[in-house]
């Protein structure tokens, strides 16, 4: 017989889901049989398959030792790069400066070296992530940004941090600010753009219209021109809605595409500049809680910013090159 104490990260899980994750060598039919036969108990009492676990519960398993054995595992994330630009870290979260060109999550084109796999490797090597421990929480990203966009991404180290921040993100209690460089200068130096965005999955591209269509969603983009020179505008953007490619497509729809953007921008203008990457960075994050944040309350009103944004630092040179062209 062996006993296990339920951790905070596994609180709320169903007993059967917990057992399947924790003991992969235990066949599902046999697990159900052991629960019925009271060979698996919670707090020394009979358990049901759908029992929800609470932190501190003690699970007793009167089963053969063979089901506790673990096969040797090689973790794919250990092949990911060690490169991480950490903006902030505490026991609950990581704020990371994702570089342009790096995927947030694996996809068909890249499985191993992504931001989340780098996070897993980093925390594994620090001893904060133990995937071989059946009670271990798997680190997860709270937000994501496009592959070719740089900037702040939040990673949760605990299940509670992930739950809280997912809710705060949904309730718009996290304010994200971007910097970008536009071709030209909008008539208004600051304002809120509104439109309707529709995504074409096959083309991996979105389209903006002034009128709502069946599949379109409202978008609102707040902006402020910081500096204009020689046909370029350094601009701060706050997303009031968060949709795929929103900033890039919204500004392109009003005739001011982002410098270096090949998908929504002007290839002719970008060719003149010689840039092969878009000027877009999620550079600032503000925690602004209006509801209870539990153990993350200490983050309220804290502001984090990436100080070195290459196209902001080099804006005068970009503008000079643009004039010369």
PDB file of C-alpha atoms in Angstrom:
ATOM      1  CA  UNK A   1       0.000   0.000   0.000  1.00  0.00           C
ATOM      2  CA  UNK A   2       1.165   3.514  -0.815  1.00  0.00           C
ATOM      3  CA  UNK A   3      -0.298   6.894   0.089  1.00  0.00           C
ATOM      4  CA  UNK A   4      -0.190  10.214  -1.730  1.00  0.00           C
ATOM      5  CA  UNK A   5      -1.237  13.664  -0.558  1.00  0.00           C
ATOM      6  CA  UNK A   6      -3.091  15.867  -3.043  1.00  0.00           C
ATOM      7  CA  UNK A   7      -1.264  19.102  -3.798  1.00  0.00           C
ATOM      8  CA  UNK A   8      -2.751  22.522  -4.461  1.00  0.00           C
ATOM      9  CA  UNK A   9      -2.194  22.099  -8.196  1.00  0.00           C
ATOM     10  CA  UNK A  10      -4.316  18.945  -8.314  1.00  0.00           C
ATOM     11  CA  UNK A  11      -7.121  20.307  -6.184  1.00  0.00           C
ATOM     12  CA  UNK A  12     -10.442  20.142  -8.038  1.00  0.00           C
ATOM     13  CA  UNK A  13      -9.485  17.233 -10.308  1.00  0.00           C
ATOM     14  CA  UNK A  14     -11.653  14.134 -10.546  1.00  0.00           C
ATOM     15  CA  UNK A  15     -10.186  11.054  -8.886  1.00  0.00           C
ATOM     16  CA  UNK A  16     -10.129   9.007 -12.102  1.00  0.00           C
ATOM     17  CA  UNK A  17      -8.368  11.779 -14.069  1.00  0.00           C
ATOM     18  CA  UNK A  18      -5.776  12.129 -11.303  1.00  0.00           C
ATOM     19  CA  UNK A  19      -5.098   8.382 -11.224  1.00  0.00           C
ATOM     20  CA  UNK A  20      -4.798   8.068 -15.003  1.00  0.00           C
ATOM     21  CA  UNK A  21      -2.238  10.876 -15.082  1.00  0.00           C
ATOM     22  CA  UNK A  22      -0.346   9.704 -12.021  1.00  0.00           C
ATOM     23  CA  UNK A  23      -0.184   5.966 -12.754  1.00  0.00           C
ATOM     24  CA  UNK A  24      -0.015   5.375 -16.520  1.00  0.00           C
ATOM     25  CA  UNK A  25       0.847   1.701 -15.940  1.00  0.00           C
ATOM     26  CA  UNK A  26      -2.499   1.095 -14.243  1.00  0.00           C
ATOM     27  CA  UNK A  27      -5.073  -0.050 -16.865  1.00  0.00           C
ATOM     28  CA  UNK A  28      -8.265   1.988 -16.807  1.00  0.00           C
ATOM     29  CA  UNK A  29     -10.649  -1.006 -16.342  1.00  0.00           C
ATOM     30  CA  UNK A  30      -8.540  -2.224 -13.434  1.00  0.00           C
ATOM     31  CA  UNK A  31      -8.507   1.247 -11.884  1.00  0.00           C
ATOM     32  CA  UNK A  32     -12.301   1.369 -11.959  1.00  0.00           C
ATOM     33  CA  UNK A  33     -12.453  -2.106 -10.424  1.00  0.00           C
ATOM     34  CA  UNK A  34     -10.068  -1.116  -7.613  1.00  0.00           C
ATOM     35  CA  UNK A  35     -12.184   1.939  -6.813  1.00  0.00           C
ATOM     36  CA  UNK A  36     -15.337  -0.193  -6.647  1.00  0.00           C
ATOM     37  CA  UNK A  37     -13.576  -2.802  -4.490  1.00  0.00           C
ATOM     38  CA  UNK A  38     -12.354  -0.065  -2.092  1.00  0.00           C
ATOM     39  CA  UNK A  39      -8.705  -0.784  -2.854  1.00  0.00           C
ATOM     40  CA  UNK A  40      -8.378   2.921  -3.647  1.00  0.00           C
ATOM     41  CA  UNK A  41      -9.595   5.211  -0.861  1.00  0.00           C
ATOM     42  CA  UNK A  42      -9.607   8.892  -0.009  1.00  0.00           C
ATOM     43  CA  UNK A  43      -8.911   9.845   3.601  1.00  0.00           C
ATOM     44  CA  UNK A  44      -9.379   6.181   4.563  1.00  0.00           C
ATOM     45  CA  UNK A  45     -12.953   6.216   3.206  1.00  0.00           C
ATOM     46  CA  UNK A  46     -14.628   4.747   0.152  1.00  0.00           C
ATOM     47  CA  UNK A  47     -14.128   6.873  -2.959  1.00  0.00           C
ATOM     48  CA  UNK A  48     -16.212   7.366  -6.077  1.00  0.00           C
ATOM     49  CA  UNK A  49     -14.857   7.652  -9.614  1.00  0.00           C
ATOM     50  CA  UNK A  50     -16.077  11.241  -9.970  1.00  0.00           C
ATOM     51  CA  UNK A  51     -14.957  12.423  -6.526  1.00  0.00           C
ATOM     52  CA  UNK A  52     -13.383  15.892  -6.710  1.00  0.00           C
ATOM     53  CA  UNK A  53     -10.068  16.053  -4.905  1.00  0.00           C
ATOM     54  CA  UNK A  54      -9.222  18.706  -2.315  1.00  0.00           C
ATOM     55  CA  UNK A  55      -5.799  19.945  -1.300  1.00  0.00           C
ATOM     56  CA  UNK A  56      -4.505  17.791   1.541  1.00  0.00           C
ATOM     57  CA  UNK A  57      -6.624  14.733   0.724  1.00  0.00           C
ATOM     58  CA  UNK A  58      -4.743  11.484   1.287  1.00  0.00           C
ATOM     59  CA  UNK A  59      -5.197   8.815  -1.376  1.00  0.00           C
ATOM     60  CA  UNK A  60      -4.450   5.258  -0.264  1.00  0.00           C
ATOM     61  CA  UNK A  61      -3.763   2.688  -2.984  1.00  0.00           C
ATOM     62  CA  UNK A  62      -3.837  -1.015  -2.114  1.00  0.00           C
ATOM     63  CA  UNK A  63      -2.459  -2.108  -5.464  1.00  0.00           C
ATOM     64  CA  UNK A  64       0.566  -4.025  -6.752  1.00  0.00           C
ATOM     65  CA  UNK A  65       3.949  -2.301  -6.834  1.00  0.00           C
ATOM     66  CA  UNK A  66       4.248  -2.878 -10.586  1.00  0.00           C
ATOM     67  CA  UNK A  67       1.708  -0.125 -11.167  1.00  0.00           C
ATOM     68  CA  UNK A  68       3.908   2.391  -9.361  1.00  0.00           C
ATOM     69  CA  UNK A  69       6.965   1.721 -11.532  1.00  0.00           C
ATOM     70  CA  UNK A  70       8.001   4.443 -13.963  1.00  0.00           C
ATOM     71  CA  UNK A  71       9.669   3.877 -17.278  1.00  0.00           C
ATOM     72  CA  UNK A  72      12.708   5.948 -18.163  1.00  0.00           C
ATOM     73  CA  UNK A  73      11.624   9.096 -19.964  1.00  0.00           C
ATOM     74  CA  UNK A  74      13.449  11.414 -22.309  1.00  0.00           C
ATOM     75  CA  UNK A  75      11.841  14.834 -22.293  1.00  0.00           C
ATOM     76  CA  UNK A  76      11.649  16.597 -25.655  1.00  0.00           C
ATOM     77  CA  UNK A  77      11.901  20.036 -24.053  1.00  0.00           C
ATOM     78  CA  UNK A  78      15.489  19.291 -22.997  1.00  0.00           C
ATOM     79  CA  UNK A  79      16.407  19.704 -26.669  1.00  0.00           C
ATOM     80  CA  UNK A  80      15.036  23.260 -26.694  1.00  0.00           C
ATOM     81  CA  UNK A  81      17.388  26.233 -26.526  1.00  0.00           C
ATOM     82  CA  UNK A  82      18.359  27.608 -23.120  1.00  0.00           C
ATOM     83  CA  UNK A  83      17.924  31.185 -24.359  1.00  0.00           C
ATOM     84  CA  UNK A  84      15.327  33.084 -22.349  1.00  0.00           C
ATOM     85  CA  UNK A  85      15.065  36.838 -21.853  1.00  0.00           C
ATOM     86  CA  UNK A  86      13.425  37.112 -18.429  1.00  0.00           C
ATOM     87  CA  UNK A  87      11.767  40.449 -17.656  1.00  0.00           C
ATOM     88  CA  UNK A  88      10.477  39.376 -14.229  1.00  0.00           C
ATOM     89  CA  UNK A  89      10.200  36.203 -12.163  1.00  0.00           C
ATOM     90  CA  UNK A  90       8.731  35.138  -8.830  1.00  0.00           C
ATOM     91  CA  UNK A  91       7.390  31.884  -7.357  1.00  0.00           C
ATOM     92  CA  UNK A  92       4.174  32.117  -9.401  1.00  0.00           C
ATOM     93  CA  UNK A  93       4.949  33.653 -12.789  1.00  0.00           C
ATOM     94  CA  UNK A  94       7.558  34.452 -15.411  1.00  0.00           C
ATOM     95  CA  UNK A  95       7.406  37.473 -17.706  1.00  0.00           C
ATOM     96  CA  UNK A  96       9.415  36.779 -20.840  1.00  0.00           C
ATOM     97  CA  UNK A  97      10.581  38.911 -23.729  1.00  0.00           C
ATOM     98  CA  UNK A  98       9.825  36.665 -26.687  1.00  0.00           C
ATOM     99  CA  UNK A  99      12.036  37.377 -29.657  1.00  0.00           C
ATOM    100  CA  UNK A 100      10.614  37.818 -33.157  1.00  0.00           C
ATOM    101  CA  UNK A 101      10.774  34.542 -35.082  1.00  0.00           C
ATOM    102  CA  UNK A 102      10.181  32.321 -32.043  1.00  0.00           C
ATOM    103  CA  UNK A 103       6.900  30.416 -31.780  1.00  0.00           C
ATOM    104  CA  UNK A 104       4.986  30.598 -28.517  1.00  0.00           C
ATOM    105  CA  UNK A 105       3.732  26.999 -28.837  1.00  0.00           C
ATOM    106  CA  UNK A 106       4.697  24.065 -31.057  1.00  0.00           C
ATOM    107  CA  UNK A 107       3.023  23.756 -34.446  1.00  0.00           C
ATOM    108  CA  UNK A 108       3.492  21.714 -37.620  1.00  0.00           C
ATOM    109  CA  UNK A 109       6.640  23.640 -38.523  1.00  0.00           C
ATOM    110  CA  UNK A 110       8.404  23.495 -35.142  1.00  0.00           C
ATOM    111  CA  UNK A 111       7.843  21.101 -32.259  1.00  0.00           C
ATOM    112  CA  UNK A 112      10.939  21.314 -30.089  1.00  0.00           C
ATOM    113  CA  UNK A 113      12.309  24.858 -29.820  1.00  0.00           C
ATOM    114  CA  UNK A 114       9.454  27.163 -28.810  1.00  0.00           C
ATOM    115  CA  UNK A 115       8.932  29.615 -25.983  1.00  0.00           C
ATOM    116  CA  UNK A 116       6.968  27.148 -23.829  1.00  0.00           C
ATOM    117  CA  UNK A 117       9.512  24.347 -24.315  1.00  0.00           C
ATOM    118  CA  UNK A 118      12.305  26.748 -23.335  1.00  0.00           C
ATOM    119  CA  UNK A 119      10.320  27.655 -20.218  1.00  0.00           C
ATOM    120  CA  UNK A 120       9.899  23.982 -19.331  1.00  0.00           C
ATOM    121  CA  UNK A 121      13.619  23.351 -19.748  1.00  0.00           C
ATOM    122  CA  UNK A 122      14.505  26.400 -17.656  1.00  0.00           C
ATOM    123  CA  UNK A 123      12.200  25.432 -14.787  1.00  0.00           C
ATOM    124  CA  UNK A 124      13.178  21.753 -15.011  1.00  0.00           C
ATOM    125  CA  UNK A 125      16.859  22.606 -14.684  1.00  0.00           C
ATOM    126  CA  UNK A 126      16.051  24.903 -11.735  1.00  0.00           C
ATOM    127  CA  UNK A 127      14.227  22.025 -10.045  1.00  0.00           C
ATOM    128  CA  UNK A 128      10.879  23.880 -10.130  1.00  0.00           C
ATOM    129  CA  UNK A 129       9.273  21.627 -12.734  1.00  0.00           C
ATOM    130  CA  UNK A 130       9.303  17.881 -12.171  1.00  0.00           C
ATOM    131  CA  UNK A 131       7.385  16.133 -14.961  1.00  0.00           C
ATOM    132  CA  UNK A 132       8.252  12.738 -13.487  1.00  0.00           C
ATOM    133  CA  UNK A 133       6.333  13.696 -10.347  1.00  0.00           C
ATOM    134  CA  UNK A 134       2.695  12.725 -10.809  1.00  0.00           C
ATOM    135  CA  UNK A 135       1.630  15.727  -8.717  1.00  0.00           C
ATOM    136  CA  UNK A 136       3.564  18.206 -10.848  1.00  0.00           C
ATOM    137  CA  UNK A 137       1.889  21.111 -12.654  1.00  0.00           C
ATOM    138  CA  UNK A 138       2.959  21.692 -16.252  1.00  0.00           C
ATOM    139  CA  UNK A 139       4.020  25.323 -16.869  1.00  0.00           C
ATOM    140  CA  UNK A 140       1.741  27.128 -19.309  1.00  0.00           C
ATOM    141  CA  UNK A 141       1.576  30.418 -21.209  1.00  0.00           C
ATOM    142  CA  UNK A 142      -1.206  32.815 -20.222  1.00  0.00           C
ATOM    143  CA  UNK A 143      -1.046  34.828 -23.451  1.00  0.00           C
ATOM    144  CA  UNK A 144       0.588  34.367 -26.808  1.00  0.00           C
ATOM    145  CA  UNK A 145       1.822  36.658 -29.548  1.00  0.00           C
ATOM    146  CA  UNK A 146       2.497  35.987 -33.210  1.00  0.00           C
ATOM    147  CA  UNK A 147       5.715  34.311 -34.266  1.00  0.00           C
ATOM    148  CA  UNK A 148       7.053  37.470 -35.922  1.00  0.00           C
ATOM    149  CA  UNK A 149       6.011  39.780 -33.079  1.00  0.00           C
ATOM    150  CA  UNK A 150       8.341  40.384 -30.152  1.00  0.00           C
ATOM    151  CA  UNK A 151       7.414  41.229 -26.603  1.00  0.00           C
ATOM    152  CA  UNK A 152       6.098  40.237 -23.198  1.00  0.00           C
ATOM    153  CA  UNK A 153       4.521  36.824 -22.686  1.00  0.00           C
ATOM    154  CA  UNK A 154       3.316  35.600 -19.286  1.00  0.00           C
ATOM    155  CA  UNK A 155       4.087  32.043 -18.130  1.00  0.00           C
ATOM    156  CA  UNK A 156       2.318  30.532 -15.116  1.00  0.00           C
ATOM    157  CA  UNK A 157       4.322  28.295 -12.783  1.00  0.00           C
ATOM    158  CA  UNK A 158       1.324  27.080 -10.782  1.00  0.00           C
ATOM    159  CA  UNK A 159      -2.223  25.965 -11.481  1.00  0.00           C
ATOM    160  CA  UNK A 160      -3.621  28.761  -9.324  1.00  0.00           C
ATOM    161  CA  UNK A 161      -1.598  31.421 -11.140  1.00  0.00           C
ATOM    162  CA  UNK A 162      -2.869  30.085 -14.468  1.00  0.00           C
ATOM    163  CA  UNK A 163      -6.499  30.106 -13.294  1.00  0.00           C
ATOM    164  CA  UNK A 164      -6.282  33.629 -11.884  1.00  0.00           C
ATOM    165  CA  UNK A 165      -4.461  35.164 -14.865  1.00  0.00           C
ATOM    166  CA  UNK A 166      -6.689  33.470 -17.439  1.00  0.00           C
ATOM    167  CA  UNK A 167      -9.641  35.112 -15.708  1.00  0.00           C
ATOM    168  CA  UNK A 168      -7.884  38.485 -15.488  1.00  0.00           C
ATOM    169  CA  UNK A 169      -7.025  38.295 -19.180  1.00  0.00           C
ATOM    170  CA  UNK A 170     -10.641  37.522 -20.074  1.00  0.00           C
ATOM    171  CA  UNK A 171     -11.932  40.341 -17.843  1.00  0.00           C
ATOM    172  CA  UNK A 172      -9.473  42.869 -19.355  1.00  0.00           C
ATOM    173  CA  UNK A 173      -7.639  43.438 -16.067  1.00  0.00           C
ATOM    174  CA  UNK A 174      -4.270  43.080 -17.794  1.00  0.00           C
ATOM    175  CA  UNK A 175      -3.366  46.032 -20.014  1.00  0.00           C
ATOM    176  CA  UNK A 176      -0.994  45.296 -22.893  1.00  0.00           C
ATOM    177  CA  UNK A 177       0.760  48.075 -24.798  1.00  0.00           C
ATOM    178  CA  UNK A 178       2.587  47.713 -28.094  1.00  0.00           C
ATOM    179  CA  UNK A 179       5.081  49.815 -29.996  1.00  0.00           C
ATOM    180  CA  UNK A 180       5.111  49.807 -33.773  1.00  0.00           C
ATOM    181  CA  UNK A 181       6.277  51.884 -36.741  1.00  0.00           C
ATOM    182  CA  UNK A 182       3.669  52.875 -39.319  1.00  0.00           C
ATOM    183  CA  UNK A 183       4.107  53.922 -42.914  1.00  0.00           C
ATOM    184  CA  UNK A 184       2.750  57.458 -43.042  1.00  0.00           C
ATOM    185  CA  UNK A 185       0.888  59.306 -40.300  1.00  0.00           C
ATOM    186  CA  UNK A 186      -2.826  58.962 -39.476  1.00  0.00           C
ATOM    187  CA  UNK A 187      -4.860  62.177 -39.646  1.00  0.00           C
ATOM    188  CA  UNK A 188      -5.582  62.007 -35.930  1.00  0.00           C
ATOM    189  CA  UNK A 189      -2.528  61.876 -33.659  1.00  0.00           C
ATOM    190  CA  UNK A 190      -4.413  59.648 -31.246  1.00  0.00           C
ATOM    191  CA  UNK A 191      -7.729  57.867 -31.171  1.00  0.00           C
ATOM    192  CA  UNK A 192      -9.587  54.556 -31.179  1.00  0.00           C
ATOM    193  CA  UNK A 193     -10.006  52.603 -34.404  1.00  0.00           C
ATOM    194  CA  UNK A 194     -13.056  50.363 -34.704  1.00  0.00           C
ATOM    195  CA  UNK A 195     -13.937  47.735 -37.260  1.00  0.00           C
ATOM    196  CA  UNK A 196     -14.882  44.110 -37.793  1.00  0.00           C
ATOM    197  CA  UNK A 197     -12.342  41.336 -38.238  1.00  0.00           C
ATOM    198  CA  UNK A 198     -12.922  38.081 -40.069  1.00  0.00           C
ATOM    199  CA  UNK A 199     -10.344  35.304 -40.205  1.00  0.00           C
ATOM    200  CA  UNK A 200      -9.604  33.155 -43.232  1.00  0.00           C
ATOM    201  CA  UNK A 201      -8.142  29.969 -41.767  1.00  0.00           C
ATOM    202  CA  UNK A 202      -6.899  28.544 -45.056  1.00  0.00           C
ATOM    203  CA  UNK A 203      -4.886  31.682 -45.802  1.00  0.00           C
ATOM    204  CA  UNK A 204      -3.957  32.332 -42.157  1.00  0.00           C
ATOM    205  CA  UNK A 205      -4.956  35.921 -42.729  1.00  0.00           C
ATOM    206  CA  UNK A 206      -7.616  38.281 -41.407  1.00  0.00           C
ATOM    207  CA  UNK A 207      -9.706  40.866 -43.202  1.00  0.00           C
ATOM    208  CA  UNK A 208     -11.111  44.111 -41.785  1.00  0.00           C
ATOM    209  CA  UNK A 209     -14.410  45.704 -42.757  1.00  0.00           C
ATOM    210  CA  UNK A 210     -16.437  48.650 -41.510  1.00  0.00           C
ATOM    211  CA  UNK A 211     -19.660  46.652 -41.327  1.00  0.00           C
ATOM    212  CA  UNK A 212     -20.335  43.491 -39.369  1.00  0.00           C
ATOM    213  CA  UNK A 213     -20.650  40.177 -41.189  1.00  0.00           C
ATOM    214  CA  UNK A 214     -21.840  36.807 -39.934  1.00  0.00           C
ATOM    215  CA  UNK A 215     -18.402  35.519 -38.914  1.00  0.00           C
ATOM    216  CA  UNK A 216     -16.747  38.848 -38.102  1.00  0.00           C
ATOM    217  CA  UNK A 217     -15.869  40.126 -34.635  1.00  0.00           C
ATOM    218  CA  UNK A 218     -15.655  43.674 -33.329  1.00  0.00           C
ATOM    219  CA  UNK A 219     -12.134  45.049 -32.863  1.00  0.00           C
ATOM    220  CA  UNK A 220     -11.054  48.215 -31.082  1.00  0.00           C
ATOM    221  CA  UNK A 221      -7.493  49.523 -31.319  1.00  0.00           C
ATOM    222  CA  UNK A 222      -6.367  52.524 -29.281  1.00  0.00           C
ATOM    223  CA  UNK A 223      -3.293  54.358 -30.544  1.00  0.00           C
ATOM    224  CA  UNK A 224      -1.092  57.395 -29.909  1.00  0.00           C
ATOM    225  CA  UNK A 225       1.534  58.774 -32.300  1.00  0.00           C
ATOM    226  CA  UNK A 226       4.769  59.292 -30.358  1.00  0.00           C
ATOM    227  CA  UNK A 227       6.955  60.614 -33.144  1.00  0.00           C
ATOM    228  CA  UNK A 228       6.653  61.208 -36.904  1.00  0.00           C
ATOM    229  CA  UNK A 229       9.490  61.758 -39.321  1.00  0.00           C
ATOM    230  CA  UNK A 230      10.100  61.317 -43.049  1.00  0.00           C
ATOM    231  CA  UNK A 231       6.960  59.308 -43.695  1.00  0.00           C
ATOM    232  CA  UNK A 232       7.227  57.031 -40.662  1.00  0.00           C
ATOM    233  CA  UNK A 233       5.396  57.172 -37.322  1.00  0.00           C
ATOM    234  CA  UNK A 234       6.502  55.607 -34.046  1.00  0.00           C
ATOM    235  CA  UNK A 235       3.218  54.615 -32.425  1.00  0.00           C
ATOM    236  CA  UNK A 236       2.011  53.234 -29.090  1.00  0.00           C
ATOM    237  CA  UNK A 237      -0.983  50.909 -29.257  1.00  0.00           C
ATOM    238  CA  UNK A 238      -3.262  49.524 -26.568  1.00  0.00           C
ATOM    239  CA  UNK A 239      -5.426  46.567 -27.542  1.00  0.00           C
ATOM    240  CA  UNK A 240      -8.977  47.060 -26.322  1.00  0.00           C
ATOM    241  CA  UNK A 241      -9.822  43.752 -27.958  1.00  0.00           C
ATOM    242  CA  UNK A 242      -7.351  40.990 -28.657  1.00  0.00           C
ATOM    243  CA  UNK A 243      -7.807  39.345 -32.051  1.00  0.00           C
ATOM    244  CA  UNK A 244      -5.466  37.543 -34.431  1.00  0.00           C
ATOM    245  CA  UNK A 245      -3.181  39.983 -36.313  1.00  0.00           C
ATOM    246  CA  UNK A 246      -5.355  42.845 -35.058  1.00  0.00           C
ATOM    247  CA  UNK A 247      -2.754  45.624 -34.995  1.00  0.00           C
ATOM    248  CA  UNK A 248      -1.190  44.729 -38.325  1.00  0.00           C
ATOM    249  CA  UNK A 249      -4.456  44.314 -40.192  1.00  0.00           C
ATOM    250  CA  UNK A 250      -6.239  47.274 -38.592  1.00  0.00           C
ATOM    251  CA  UNK A 251      -3.596  49.852 -39.471  1.00  0.00           C
ATOM    252  CA  UNK A 252      -3.168  48.381 -42.955  1.00  0.00           C
ATOM    253  CA  UNK A 253      -6.925  48.767 -43.476  1.00  0.00           C
ATOM    254  CA  UNK A 254      -6.665  52.552 -42.969  1.00  0.00           C
ATOM    255  CA  UNK A 255      -3.683  52.897 -45.292  1.00  0.00           C
ATOM    256  CA  UNK A 256      -0.878  52.846 -42.680  1.00  0.00           C
ATOM    257  CA  UNK A 257       0.641  49.349 -42.645  1.00  0.00           C
ATOM    258  CA  UNK A 258       3.474  48.463 -40.296  1.00  0.00           C
ATOM    259  CA  UNK A 259       7.034  48.916 -41.449  1.00  0.00           C
ATOM    260  CA  UNK A 260       8.493  45.521 -42.325  1.00  0.00           C
ATOM    261  CA  UNK A 261       5.162  43.674 -42.419  1.00  0.00           C
ATOM    262  CA  UNK A 262       5.111  41.452 -45.488  1.00  0.00           C
ATOM    263  CA  UNK A 263       1.660  39.947 -44.957  1.00  0.00           C
ATOM    264  CA  UNK A 264      -0.464  43.076 -44.539  1.00  0.00           C
ATOM    265  CA  UNK A 265       1.994  45.749 -45.588  1.00  0.00           C
ATOM    266  CA  UNK A 266       3.461  47.061 -48.803  1.00  0.00           C
ATOM    267  CA  UNK A 267       6.205  44.909 -50.274  1.00  0.00           C
ATOM    268  CA  UNK A 268       7.411  47.849 -52.352  1.00  0.00           C
ATOM    269  CA  UNK A 269       7.822  50.104 -49.307  1.00  0.00           C
ATOM    270  CA  UNK A 270       9.356  47.354 -47.200  1.00  0.00           C
ATOM    271  CA  UNK A 271      11.830  46.544 -49.954  1.00  0.00           C
ATOM    272  CA  UNK A 272      13.019  50.142 -49.892  1.00  0.00           C
ATOM    273  CA  UNK A 273      13.691  49.957 -46.176  1.00  0.00           C
ATOM    274  CA  UNK A 274      15.519  46.665 -46.434  1.00  0.00           C
ATOM    275  CA  UNK A 275      13.798  45.344 -43.306  1.00  0.00           C
ATOM    276  CA  UNK A 276      12.992  41.644 -43.172  1.00  0.00           C
ATOM    277  CA  UNK A 277      11.051  41.780 -39.897  1.00  0.00           C
ATOM    278  CA  UNK A 278       8.069  43.805 -38.810  1.00  0.00           C
ATOM    279  CA  UNK A 279       8.362  46.678 -36.343  1.00  0.00           C
ATOM    280  CA  UNK A 280       5.964  45.464 -33.665  1.00  0.00           C
ATOM    281  CA  UNK A 281       6.658  44.740 -30.005  1.00  0.00           C
ATOM    282  CA  UNK A 282       4.406  44.093 -27.003  1.00  0.00           C
ATOM    283  CA  UNK A 283       6.591  46.244 -24.785  1.00  0.00           C
ATOM    284  CA  UNK A 284       4.558  47.043 -21.655  1.00  0.00           C
ATOM    285  CA  UNK A 285       2.230  45.158 -19.298  1.00  0.00           C
ATOM    286  CA  UNK A 286       0.182  46.622 -16.434  1.00  0.00           C
ATOM    287  CA  UNK A 287      -1.681  44.543 -13.855  1.00  0.00           C
ATOM    288  CA  UNK A 288      -4.852  46.423 -12.952  1.00  0.00           C
ATOM    289  CA  UNK A 289      -7.077  44.212 -10.811  1.00  0.00           C
ATOM    290  CA  UNK A 290     -10.635  45.288 -10.117  1.00  0.00           C
ATOM    291  CA  UNK A 291     -11.630  41.919  -8.641  1.00  0.00           C
ATOM    292  CA  UNK A 292     -10.024  39.528  -6.170  1.00  0.00           C
ATOM    293  CA  UNK A 293      -6.725  38.059  -7.390  1.00  0.00           C
ATOM    294  CA  UNK A 294      -6.105  35.640  -4.530  1.00  0.00           C
ATOM    295  CA  UNK A 295      -2.440  34.803  -4.069  1.00  0.00           C
ATOM    296  CA  UNK A 296      -1.495  37.123  -6.969  1.00  0.00           C
ATOM    297  CA  UNK A 297      -2.903  40.267  -5.330  1.00  0.00           C
ATOM    298  CA  UNK A 298       0.652  41.564  -4.840  1.00  0.00           C
ATOM    299  CA  UNK A 299       0.887  42.140  -8.616  1.00  0.00           C
ATOM    300  CA  UNK A 300      -1.907  44.723  -8.647  1.00  0.00           C
ATOM    301  CA  UNK A 301      -0.859  48.060 -10.211  1.00  0.00           C
ATOM    302  CA  UNK A 302       2.598  46.726 -11.062  1.00  0.00           C
ATOM    303  CA  UNK A 303       3.985  47.750 -14.434  1.00  0.00           C
ATOM    304  CA  UNK A 304       6.636  45.967 -16.474  1.00  0.00           C
ATOM    305  CA  UNK A 305       8.348  47.297 -19.570  1.00  0.00           C
ATOM    306  CA  UNK A 306      10.943  46.171 -22.083  1.00  0.00           C
ATOM    307  CA  UNK A 307      13.478  48.982 -22.101  1.00  0.00           C
ATOM    308  CA  UNK A 308      15.361  48.121 -25.269  1.00  0.00           C
ATOM    309  CA  UNK A 309      13.060  48.028 -28.288  1.00  0.00           C
ATOM    310  CA  UNK A 310      15.312  48.067 -31.328  1.00  0.00           C
ATOM    311  CA  UNK A 311      13.097  50.057 -33.705  1.00  0.00           C
ATOM    312  CA  UNK A 312      12.307  52.678 -31.054  1.00  0.00           C
ATOM    313  CA  UNK A 313      15.992  53.106 -30.305  1.00  0.00           C
ATOM    314  CA  UNK A 314      16.821  53.261 -34.024  1.00  0.00           C
ATOM    315  CA  UNK A 315      13.777  55.238 -35.167  1.00  0.00           C
ATOM    316  CA  UNK A 316      15.734  58.304 -36.275  1.00  0.00           C
ATOM    317  CA  UNK A 317      18.024  56.123 -38.374  1.00  0.00           C
ATOM    318  CA  UNK A 318      15.040  54.311 -39.906  1.00  0.00           C
ATOM    319  CA  UNK A 319      13.432  57.657 -40.724  1.00  0.00           C
ATOM    320  CA  UNK A 320      16.669  58.960 -42.208  1.00  0.00           C
ATOM    321  CA  UNK A 321      16.966  55.883 -44.425  1.00  0.00           C
ATOM    322  CA  UNK A 322      13.351  56.282 -45.464  1.00  0.00           C
ATOM    323  CA  UNK A 323      13.960  59.884 -46.528  1.00  0.00           C
ATOM    324  CA  UNK A 324      17.049  58.961 -48.503  1.00  0.00           C
ATOM    325  CA  UNK A 325      15.077  56.337 -50.366  1.00  0.00           C
TER     326      UNK A 325
END
